[in-house]
Short mmCIF file of C-alpha atoms in Angstrom, two decimals:
data_model
loop_
_atom_site.label_atom_id
_atom_site.label_comp_id
_atom_site.label_asym_id
_atom_site.label_seq_id
_atom_site.Cartn_x
_atom_site.Cartn_y
_atom_site.Cartn_z
CA MET A 269 -1.01 15.85 11.91
CA MET A 270 -1.26 19.27 10.31
CA ARG A 271 -0.47 22.23 12.56
CA GLU A 272 0.21 25.94 12.26
CA LEU A 273 3.93 26.53 11.78
CA PRO A 274 5.79 29.60 12.98
CA ALA A 275 7.06 32.09 10.43
CA PRO A 276 10.58 31.34 9.15
CA PRO A 277 13.57 33.55 10.02
CA GLN A 278 13.64 36.95 8.32
CA ALA A 279 10.03 36.39 7.28
CA ASP A 280 9.20 40.09 7.23
CA GLU A 281 12.19 40.91 5.04
CA LEU A 282 11.36 38.13 2.59
CA SER A 283 7.68 39.11 2.58
CA GLU A 284 8.62 42.67 1.59
CA LEU A 285 10.79 41.35 -1.26
CA ILE A 286 7.91 39.20 -2.51
CA LYS A 287 5.43 42.08 -2.33
CA LYS A 288 7.82 44.30 -4.26
CA LYS A 289 8.34 41.72 -7.02
CA VAL A 290 4.60 41.04 -7.28
CA ALA A 291 3.92 44.78 -7.59
CA GLU A 292 6.57 45.06 -10.31
CA ALA A 293 5.00 42.14 -12.21
CA GLN A 294 1.57 43.77 -12.01
CA THR A 295 2.74 47.18 -13.26
CA ALA A 296 5.19 45.98 -15.91
CA GLY A 297 4.14 46.07 -19.53
CA GLY A 298 3.37 42.95 -21.51
CA THR A 299 1.49 39.81 -20.60
CA ARG A 300 1.54 38.88 -16.90
CA GLU A 301 2.24 35.26 -16.02
CA THR A 302 -0.25 33.84 -13.53
CA VAL A 303 -1.09 30.40 -12.19
CA THR A 304 -4.53 29.16 -11.13
CA VAL A 305 -4.80 27.70 -7.65
CA ASP A 306 -7.63 25.38 -6.53
CA TRP A 307 -8.45 24.78 -2.87
CA ASN A 308 -11.65 23.79 -1.08
CA GLU A 309 -13.62 24.11 -4.34
CA GLN A 310 -12.42 27.70 -4.80
CA LYS A 311 -10.07 29.25 -7.36
CA ALA A 312 -7.48 32.02 -7.23
CA HIS A 313 -5.25 33.44 -9.97
CA VAL A 314 -1.87 34.41 -8.51
CA ASP A 315 1.08 36.24 -10.04
CA VAL A 316 4.29 34.42 -10.93
CA ILE A 317 7.66 35.98 -10.04
CA ASP A 318 11.34 35.00 -9.87
CA LEU A 319 12.77 34.45 -6.39
CA PRO A 320 16.29 33.51 -5.28
CA LEU A 321 16.44 29.79 -4.48
CA SER A 322 18.66 30.49 -1.50
CA LYS A 323 15.81 32.39 0.19
CA LEU A 324 13.13 29.73 -0.30
CA TYR A 325 12.27 27.16 2.38
CA PHE A 326 11.29 23.55 1.90
CA ASN A 327 7.82 22.88 3.33
CA PRO A 328 7.98 20.78 6.55
CA SER A 329 4.28 19.89 6.10
CA THR A 330 4.53 18.59 2.53
CA HIS A 331 2.64 15.35 2.04
CA ARG A 332 5.28 14.11 -0.39
CA ILE A 333 7.66 12.95 2.36
CA ARG A 334 5.35 12.61 5.37
CA ALA A 335 6.07 8.88 5.81
CA GLN A 336 9.75 9.25 4.91
CA ARG A 337 10.31 11.69 7.78
CA SER A 338 10.42 8.65 10.09
CA HIS A 339 13.69 7.67 8.39
CA ASP A 340 15.63 9.29 11.26
CA ALA A 341 13.70 9.74 14.52
CA VAL A 342 16.18 12.25 15.97
CA ARG A 343 16.20 14.53 12.94
CA ASP A 344 12.43 14.16 12.60
CA ALA A 345 12.00 15.38 16.17
CA GLU A 346 14.31 18.34 15.45
CA LEU A 347 12.26 19.09 12.34
CA ASP A 348 9.12 19.27 14.50
CA GLN A 349 10.81 21.57 17.02
CA ASN A 350 12.71 23.83 14.63
CA PRO A 351 11.49 23.36 11.03
CA TRP A 352 13.48 26.28 9.61
CA SER A 353 16.94 25.46 10.96
CA ALA A 354 19.71 24.61 8.51
CA ASP A 355 19.81 20.99 9.72
CA SER A 356 16.03 20.54 9.39
CA GLN A 357 15.99 22.05 5.92
CA ASP A 358 18.91 19.81 4.93
CA TYR A 359 16.98 16.78 6.23
CA LEU A 360 14.02 17.75 4.04
CA ARG A 361 16.36 18.11 1.04
CA LEU A 362 17.75 14.62 1.73
CA LEU A 363 14.28 13.07 1.88
CA LEU A 364 13.16 14.81 -1.31
CA GLN A 365 16.07 13.13 -3.10
CA ALA A 366 15.57 9.71 -1.48
CA SER A 367 13.66 6.70 -2.79
CA PRO A 368 10.16 6.55 -1.23
CA THR A 369 10.52 2.82 -0.52
CA ASP A 370 14.11 2.89 0.77
CA THR A 371 15.26 6.24 2.09
CA TYR A 372 18.85 5.04 2.21
CA LEU A 373 18.86 5.05 -1.61
CA ARG A 374 18.67 7.95 -4.04
CA ASP A 375 15.45 8.15 -6.05
CA VAL A 376 15.89 7.45 -9.77
CA ASP A 377 12.85 9.65 -10.46
CA PHE A 378 14.62 12.55 -8.76
CA ASP A 379 17.62 12.11 -11.04
CA ALA A 380 15.31 11.94 -14.06
CA LEU A 381 13.67 15.22 -12.97
CA LYS A 382 17.08 16.79 -12.50
CA GLU A 383 18.15 15.75 -16.02
CA SER A 384 14.92 17.15 -17.47
CA LEU A 385 15.41 20.48 -15.69
CA ASP A 386 19.01 20.63 -16.87
CA GLU A 387 18.00 20.02 -20.48
CA PHE A 388 14.73 21.92 -20.77
CA GLY A 389 14.69 24.26 -17.78
CA GLN A 390 11.71 24.93 -15.53
CA ASN A 391 8.47 24.65 -17.51
CA ASP A 392 5.86 25.10 -14.77
CA PRO A 393 6.12 27.56 -11.89
CA GLY A 394 6.24 26.42 -8.30
CA LEU A 395 4.10 27.90 -5.56
CA VAL A 396 5.13 29.70 -2.35
CA THR A 397 3.56 31.38 0.64
CA HIS A 398 4.07 35.11 1.19
CA HIS A 399 6.93 34.07 3.54
CA GLY A 400 8.75 32.07 0.85
CA VAL A 401 7.79 28.55 1.96
CA LEU A 402 7.41 26.19 -1.00
CA VAL A 403 3.92 24.73 -1.32
CA ASN A 404 4.40 23.14 -4.73
CA GLY A 405 7.78 22.49 -6.31
CA ASN A 406 9.79 21.28 -3.32
CA THR A 407 11.40 18.47 -5.33
CA ARG A 408 12.09 20.77 -8.27
CA ALA A 409 13.73 23.28 -5.93
CA ALA A 410 16.01 20.55 -4.55
CA ALA A 411 16.98 19.51 -8.09
CA LEU A 412 17.55 23.11 -9.24
CA ARG A 413 19.82 23.73 -6.25
CA GLU A 414 21.91 20.70 -7.18
CA LEU A 415 22.20 22.10 -10.70
CA GLY A 416 23.47 25.40 -9.33
CA VAL A 417 20.48 27.40 -10.57
CA GLN A 418 20.14 30.68 -8.69
CA SER A 419 16.42 31.47 -9.00
CA MET A 420 13.04 29.79 -9.43
CA ARG A 421 9.74 30.93 -10.95
CA VAL A 422 6.96 30.70 -8.38
CA GLY A 423 3.36 31.79 -7.93
CA VAL A 424 2.67 33.59 -4.65
CA LEU A 425 -0.30 32.61 -2.50
CA PRO A 426 -2.40 35.35 -0.88
CA GLU A 427 -1.16 36.60 2.47
CA SER A 428 -4.48 35.64 4.06
CA PHE A 429 -3.89 31.90 3.49
CA THR A 430 -3.69 29.79 6.65
CA TRP A 431 -1.72 26.53 6.90
CA ALA A 432 -5.01 24.68 6.40
CA ASP A 433 -5.44 26.53 3.08
CA ILE A 434 -1.82 25.85 2.15
CA ASN A 435 -2.20 22.13 2.73
CA ALA A 436 -5.47 22.08 0.79
CA VAL A 437 -3.72 23.76 -2.16
CA GLU A 438 -0.89 21.24 -2.14
CA LEU A 439 -3.30 18.32 -1.99
CA SER A 440 -5.41 19.75 -4.82
CA LEU A 441 -2.35 20.16 -7.03
CA GLN A 442 -1.14 16.65 -6.27
CA LEU A 443 -4.48 15.01 -7.08
CA ARG A 444 -4.74 16.49 -10.55
CA ARG A 445 -4.80 13.70 -13.11
CA ASP A 446 -1.95 15.19 -15.13
CA HIS A 447 0.45 15.49 -12.21
CA ARG A 448 3.82 14.04 -13.15
CA ARG A 449 4.90 12.51 -9.88
CA ASP A 450 2.43 10.88 -7.50
CA TYR A 451 2.66 10.68 -3.75
CA SER A 452 4.01 7.39 -2.50
CA TYR A 453 1.37 4.98 -1.18
CA ILE A 454 1.86 5.65 2.53
CA ASN A 455 1.96 9.42 2.01
CA ARG A 456 -1.30 9.19 0.09
CA ILE A 457 -3.17 7.40 2.88
CA ILE A 458 -1.66 9.75 5.48
CA ALA A 459 -3.12 12.63 3.46
CA MET A 460 -6.53 10.90 3.63
CA GLU A 461 -6.19 10.60 7.40
CA GLU A 462 -5.34 14.28 7.64
CA GLN A 463 -8.39 15.24 5.62
CA ALA A 464 -10.58 13.14 7.93
CA GLY A 465 -9.02 14.97 10.88
CA LEU A 466 -10.28 18.22 9.37
CA GLY A 467 -13.83 16.92 9.64
CA ARG A 468 -14.37 16.00 6.01
CA THR A 469 -16.68 13.07 5.27
CA PRO A 470 -15.53 9.80 3.66
CA GLU A 471 -17.62 10.69 0.60
CA GLN A 472 -15.87 14.06 0.18
CA ILE A 473 -12.39 12.56 0.64
CA ALA A 474 -13.12 9.68 -1.74
CA LYS A 475 -14.28 12.17 -4.38
CA ASP A 476 -11.10 14.26 -4.04
CA PHE A 477 -8.84 11.22 -4.28
CA ARG A 478 -10.92 9.79 -7.13
CA ILE A 479 -11.60 6.51 -5.37
CA GLN A 480 -14.70 4.68 -4.13
CA VAL A 481 -15.82 5.13 -0.53
CA ARG A 482 -15.09 1.47 0.26
CA THR A 483 -11.54 1.98 -1.00
CA TYR A 484 -11.19 4.95 1.36
CA HIS A 485 -12.25 2.78 4.31
CA GLN A 486 -9.84 0.09 3.16
CA GLU A 487 -6.94 2.59 3.11
CA ARG A 488 -7.82 3.85 6.60
CA TRP A 489 -7.89 0.25 7.90
CA ILE A 490 -4.45 -0.36 6.40
CA LEU A 491 -2.95 2.80 7.95
CA ALA A 492 -4.41 1.95 11.36
CA THR A 493 -2.94 -1.55 11.08
CA ILE A 494 0.49 -0.17 10.16
CA ARG A 495 0.44 2.23 13.12
CA GLU A 496 -0.48 -0.65 15.42
CA LEU A 497 2.42 -2.74 14.06
CA ILE A 498 4.85 0.14 14.58
CA LYS A 499 3.74 0.42 18.20
CA ARG A 500 4.10 -3.33 18.72
CA SER A 501 7.61 -3.28 17.23
CA GLN A 502 8.89 -0.93 19.94
CA ASP A 503 10.65 -3.05 22.56
CA ALA A 504 10.70 -1.37 26.00
CA GLY A 505 10.38 2.08 24.45
CA GLY A 506 13.18 1.52 21.95
CA GLU A 507 13.20 2.35 18.26
CA GLY A 508 10.45 0.65 16.29
CA LEU A 509 9.61 0.19 12.66
CA ARG A 510 8.80 3.26 10.56
CA LEU A 511 5.95 4.18 8.25
CA VAL A 512 8.36 4.08 5.32
CA ASP A 513 9.10 0.41 6.05
CA TRP A 514 5.67 -0.47 4.65
CA GLU A 515 6.08 1.29 1.31
CA GLY A 516 5.88 -1.27 -1.48
CA ALA A 517 3.44 -3.54 0.37
CA GLN A 518 0.33 -1.85 -1.05
CA GLU A 519 -1.21 -4.77 -2.96
CA ARG A 520 -0.40 -7.36 -0.28
CA LEU A 521 -1.97 -5.17 2.40
CA LYS A 522 -5.09 -4.60 0.30
CA GLU A 523 -5.52 -8.34 -0.29
CA LEU A 524 -5.09 -8.90 3.46
CA GLN A 525 -7.81 -6.37 4.26
CA ARG A 526 -10.24 -8.00 1.82
CA LEU A 527 -9.60 -11.44 3.30
CA TYR A 528 -9.94 -10.15 6.87
CA VAL A 529 -13.26 -8.40 6.20
CA LYS A 530 -14.62 -11.52 4.52
CA LEU A 531 -13.71 -13.81 7.43
CA GLU A 532 -14.26 -11.48 10.39
CA THR A 533 -18.03 -11.93 10.56
CA LEU A 534 -17.75 -15.72 10.11
CA ASP A 535 -14.88 -16.57 12.45
CA ARG A 536 -13.10 -13.71 14.24
CA ASP A 537 -10.29 -15.90 15.57
CA GLN A 538 -9.55 -17.33 12.16
CA ALA A 539 -9.51 -13.82 10.69
CA GLU A 540 -7.09 -12.60 13.39
CA ILE A 541 -4.74 -15.58 12.96
CA LEU A 542 -4.59 -15.16 9.19
CA LYS A 543 -4.08 -11.43 9.63
CA GLU A 544 -1.05 -12.01 11.87
CA LEU A 545 0.35 -14.69 9.56
CA ARG A 546 0.02 -12.55 6.45
CA LEU A 547 1.48 -9.49 8.16
CA ALA A 548 4.46 -11.58 9.25
CA ALA A 549 4.91 -12.86 5.70
CA ILE A 550 4.75 -9.31 4.34
CA LEU A 551 7.30 -8.21 6.94
CA LEU A 552 9.57 -11.06 5.80
CA ASN A 553 9.15 -9.77 2.23
CA PHE A 554 7.39 -12.74 0.67
CA SER A 555 5.83 -12.10 -2.72
CA LYS A 556 2.14 -11.48 -3.32
CA THR A 557 1.64 -14.96 -4.80
CA ASP A 558 3.35 -16.56 -1.80
CA VAL A 559 1.28 -14.58 0.71
CA ARG A 560 -1.92 -15.73 -1.02
CA HIS A 561 -1.20 -19.31 0.07
CA ILE A 562 -1.82 -18.18 3.66
CA ASN A 563 -5.57 -18.69 3.60
CA GLU A 564 -8.29 -20.83 5.19
CA ASP A 565 -6.76 -24.02 3.78
CA PHE A 566 -3.44 -23.05 5.37
CA LEU A 567 -5.15 -23.28 8.77
CA LYS A 568 -7.12 -26.45 7.90
CA GLU A 569 -3.84 -28.23 7.28
CA GLY A 570 -2.41 -26.99 10.59
CA LEU A 571 0.53 -25.24 8.97
CA GLU A 572 0.35 -22.39 11.48
CA GLN A 573 1.20 -24.91 14.21
CA ARG A 574 4.40 -25.74 12.35
CA LEU A 575 5.35 -22.06 12.50
CA LEU A 576 4.52 -21.80 16.20
CA SER A 577 6.47 -24.94 17.11
CA ALA A 578 9.52 -23.66 15.21
CA ALA A 579 9.41 -20.25 16.90
CA PRO A 580 11.99 -19.40 19.61
CA GLY A 581 10.75 -20.22 23.11
CA SER A 582 7.82 -22.32 21.90
CA GLU A 583 8.76 -25.19 24.23
CA ALA A 584 8.35 -23.00 27.30
CA ARG A 585 5.01 -21.50 26.33
CA PRO A 586 2.42 -22.43 28.98
CA GLU A 587 -1.03 -23.52 27.98
CA ALA A 588 -3.17 -21.12 29.98
CA LYS A 589 -6.69 -20.02 29.21
CA PRO A 590 -6.69 -16.32 28.31
CA ALA A 591 -8.42 -14.14 30.87
CA GLY A 592 -11.40 -12.11 29.82
CA VAL A 593 -11.52 -8.31 29.82
CA VAL A 594 -13.81 -6.65 32.38
CA ILE A 595 -15.47 -3.38 31.32
CA PRO A 596 -14.97 -0.86 34.18
CA GLY A 597 -18.20 0.26 35.84
CA LEU A 598 -20.36 -2.38 34.17
CA GLY A 599 -18.90 -5.54 35.59
CA VAL A 600 -19.31 -7.21 32.20
CA GLU A 601 -16.55 -9.53 31.06
CA ILE A 602 -15.73 -9.77 27.36
CA PRO A 603 -13.97 -12.97 26.25
CA ALA A 604 -10.32 -12.40 25.42
CA ALA A 605 -8.72 -13.53 22.21
CA SER A 606 -8.19 -17.29 22.01
CA SER A 607 -4.83 -18.76 22.95
CA ALA A 608 -4.18 -19.47 19.26
CA VAL A 609 -4.61 -15.78 18.43
CA ALA A 610 -2.46 -14.75 21.41
CA ASP A 611 0.29 -17.18 20.38
CA MET A 612 0.28 -15.89 16.81
CA LYS A 613 0.44 -12.28 17.97
CA ALA A 614 3.35 -13.15 20.26
CA LEU A 615 5.19 -14.73 17.33
CA ASN A 616 4.56 -11.69 15.17
CA ASP A 617 5.66 -9.33 17.97
CA ARG A 618 9.04 -11.08 18.12
CA LEU A 619 9.44 -10.67 14.37
CA LEU A 620 8.37 -7.01 14.47
CA ARG A 621 10.88 -6.19 17.20
CA ALA A 622 13.63 -8.11 15.43
CA ALA A 623 12.90 -6.27 12.17
CA ALA A 624 13.02 -2.93 14.01
CA VAL A 625 16.46 -3.80 15.37
CA VAL A 626 17.81 -4.93 12.00
CA ARG A 627 16.48 -1.88 10.16
CA ASN A 628 17.92 0.53 12.73
CA LYS A 629 21.02 1.65 10.84
CA ASN A 630 22.10 4.25 13.42
CA ASP A 631 23.33 6.85 10.86
CA GLY A 632 25.78 8.18 13.41
CA ASN A 633 23.16 9.23 15.98
CA GLU A 634 24.28 8.73 19.55
CA GLY A 635 22.22 6.34 21.64
CA LEU A 636 20.69 4.53 18.66
CA ASP A 637 23.44 2.01 17.94
CA LEU A 638 22.32 -1.33 19.34
CA GLY A 639 25.58 -3.18 18.73
CA ASN A 640 26.48 -5.89 16.25
CA GLU A 641 25.67 -8.75 18.62
CA VAL A 642 22.09 -7.57 19.17
CA LYS A 643 21.56 -7.00 15.45
CA GLU A 644 23.02 -10.41 14.56
CA ARG A 645 20.69 -12.09 17.04
CA ALA A 646 17.71 -10.20 15.59
CA GLN A 647 18.76 -11.10 12.05
CA SER A 648 18.99 -14.74 13.09
CA ILE A 649 15.40 -14.60 14.36
CA LEU A 650 14.25 -13.21 11.01
CA ASP A 651 16.28 -15.74 9.01
CA ASP A 652 14.88 -18.67 11.00
CA ALA A 653 11.36 -17.31 10.66
CA ARG A 654 11.74 -16.84 6.91
CA LYS A 655 12.94 -20.43 6.56
CA SER A 656 9.95 -21.72 8.56
CA PHE A 657 7.50 -19.57 6.60
CA ASP A 658 9.11 -20.63 3.33
CA GLU A 659 8.63 -24.31 4.18
CA ALA A 660 5.02 -23.77 5.31
CA ILE A 661 4.14 -21.70 2.24
CA GLU A 662 5.75 -24.30 -0.04
CA ALA A 663 3.70 -27.02 1.64
CA ALA A 664 0.55 -24.92 1.21
CA GLY A 665 1.41 -24.42 -2.46
CA ARG A 666 1.83 -28.16 -3.00
CA SER A 667 -1.51 -28.83 -1.34
CA ALA A 668 -3.18 -26.15 -3.46
CA ARG A 669 -1.76 -27.67 -6.65
CA LEU A 670 -2.94 -31.14 -5.56
CA ARG A 671 -6.44 -29.84 -4.82
CA LYS A 672 -6.51 -28.18 -8.20
CA ARG A 673 -5.57 -31.43 -9.94
CA LYS A 674 -8.25 -33.31 -7.96
CA GLN A 675 -10.88 -30.77 -8.92
CA LEU A 676 -9.80 -30.28 -12.52
CA ALA A 677 -11.53 -33.30 -14.09
CA PRO A 678 -14.90 -32.67 -12.36
CA ALA A 679 -14.68 -28.99 -13.25
CA ARG A 680 -14.03 -29.81 -16.92
CA LEU A 681 -17.02 -32.14 -16.96
CA ALA A 682 -19.20 -29.46 -15.35
CA GLU A 683 -18.16 -27.05 -18.13
CA ALA A 684 -19.04 -29.69 -20.74
CA CYS A 685 -22.48 -30.14 -19.14
CA ALA A 686 -23.08 -26.40 -19.30
CA SER A 687 -22.11 -26.41 -22.98
CA ILE A 688 -24.47 -29.32 -23.71
CA ASP A 689 -27.30 -27.52 -21.90
CA GLN A 690 -26.64 -24.47 -24.05
CA CYS A 691 -26.52 -26.73 -27.11
CA VAL A 692 -30.06 -27.96 -26.34
CA SER A 693 -31.33 -24.39 -26.37
CA ASP A 694 -29.43 -23.57 -29.57
CA LEU A 695 -30.75 -26.74 -31.22
CA VAL A 696 -34.37 -25.85 -30.45
CA GLN A 697 -33.91 -22.33 -31.84
CA ALA A 698 -32.15 -23.58 -34.97
CA ARG A 699 -34.92 -26.11 -35.75
CA THR A 700 -37.60 -23.50 -35.11
CA SER A 701 -36.01 -21.20 -37.67
CA ARG A 702 -35.12 -24.10 -39.98
CA SER A 703 -31.46 -23.05 -39.92
CA LEU A 704 -29.85 -26.20 -38.43
CA ASP A 705 -26.94 -27.70 -40.36
CA GLU A 706 -27.95 -31.35 -39.90
CA GLU A 707 -24.72 -32.79 -41.33
CA ALA A 708 -22.44 -30.67 -39.13
CA PHE A 709 -24.56 -31.49 -36.09
CA ASP A 710 -24.34 -35.22 -36.82
CA ASP A 711 -20.54 -35.00 -37.13
CA ALA A 712 -20.38 -33.22 -33.77
CA VAL A 713 -22.47 -35.97 -32.11
CA VAL A 714 -20.09 -38.61 -33.51
CA LYS A 715 -17.18 -36.75 -31.89
CA LEU A 716 -19.14 -36.59 -28.63
CA ARG A 717 -19.65 -40.36 -28.76
CA GLY A 718 -15.91 -40.92 -29.17
CA SER A 719 -15.13 -38.59 -26.29
CA LEU A 720 -17.65 -40.34 -24.02
CA LEU A 721 -16.17 -43.73 -24.88
CA LYS A 722 -12.69 -42.57 -23.91
CA LEU A 723 -14.03 -40.96 -20.73
CA ALA A 724 -15.83 -44.17 -19.75
CA GLN A 725 -12.68 -46.25 -20.25
CA GLN A 726 -10.62 -43.99 -17.99
CA ALA A 727 -13.36 -43.40 -15.40
CA GLY A 728 -13.92 -47.16 -14.86
CA ARG A 729 -10.26 -48.15 -14.45
CA GLY A 730 -9.45 -49.72 -11.10
CA LEU A 731 -12.92 -49.18 -9.64
CA GLN A 732 -14.43 -52.24 -7.94
CA ASP A 733 -17.60 -50.43 -6.93
CA PRO A 734 -18.16 -47.37 -9.18
CA GLY A 735 -20.61 -44.69 -8.15
CA ASP A 736 -23.95 -44.11 -9.82
CA GLY A 737 -22.59 -41.61 -12.33
CA VAL A 738 -19.63 -43.69 -13.51
CA ALA A 739 -21.75 -46.87 -13.54
CA TRP A 740 -24.32 -45.16 -15.79
CA LEU A 741 -21.59 -43.90 -18.12
CA MET A 742 -20.01 -47.35 -18.42
CA GLU A 743 -23.40 -48.97 -19.09
CA ALA A 744 -24.40 -46.31 -21.62
CA VAL A 745 -21.34 -46.87 -23.79
CA ALA A 746 -20.99 -50.63 -23.22
CA THR A 747 -22.88 -51.45 -26.42
CA GLU A 748 -20.31 -49.50 -28.49
CA GLY A 749 -17.60 -52.10 -27.94
CA PRO A 750 -13.87 -51.47 -27.56
CA GLN A 751 -12.36 -48.52 -29.46
#
């Protein structure tokens, strides 16, 4: 969460340099360059000056890489303790260059920005505090440093600005419609959480982020779910999954939330089971269309039992009735989750912990290397689970296609009935206005007769005891004779 940061080293010296340059810009002849800053529905026009890039600090509180900071737990902790050290600043530089969805890869958008700066130079000024901490332009500063540029044009925020004001300015700049590079998905919902922590209402936050209030609540539900999964992935206090591991799952998580909300009031256990199943499928990186097959019909066909029976240790799982939860002081017992929900959560916990082990790449940090044998065992758990999920999802897909074929003919006939009903209304209106084309209508009825004859022939095939509808159809066209 947002906090007040200490002043960086040599803050007074840098502050004096900034004041001097601002004074020179204000007294120099010609047109002064300024930039307008919006924050908390207020505006300020600040002067733009040139500052040496070597003296500027990357902002440890920037929302742009909030989720990506979990890339390396050790360096993230150091960044919290000493945000202005050379190592912490280098870690921020690394994250600003990294892909939001895979921090082990370099971001292609960063390279595109670097090429643009190399070709056209810096078009828009950045923004700094009076101590030289970058509020806007962190990524540009990283790219300019790689290019060997010595200085950067920046607007200077008033000295009275607190860190709350600074964060509000950054968020306001980011949420402008014309901003060139959006926050990643997880960073965006973290920013919403931070705004809620400042006491702002859902309506205010939704307005700032240009979303509906229900979308805001959906995003908060997703972030809470991700934080819960991260906690569950930590085995005996070890390294767990990271926020950045869920980048790229935006649409699948949103569809999960919509399904969960729909089912929760009808059948809480069913909603919880499907939630765990879909989260496991997302963790195993199944596509959005595959994850959609995990629905109510998936449970009706008992496919979740196939997954449970294939899970490691399923043979030894005792069938015990879950104990209820007693509320302290009231003596009231609330029923615990059903055994089916508990079993599914246990399966998902194994997958979460295995994924945390596999995605722990050590990066040379002492005490984090879990060994090849442990990682191979964890990878085997994930591979076996993916195979089981793949088979279950394929079976669900086949069933869905079969249901669709079964329902297709009745659905087509229902559409035809709706068209005929509309035709009756159109016929009455046409005759009332004397605008009916009698010849064209007669031709259309002849075509209808032919279609009904063919339908009757197919509908009556192989039926010893047809239902009322098919019997009527066969009787109605019997006088027409064979076609």
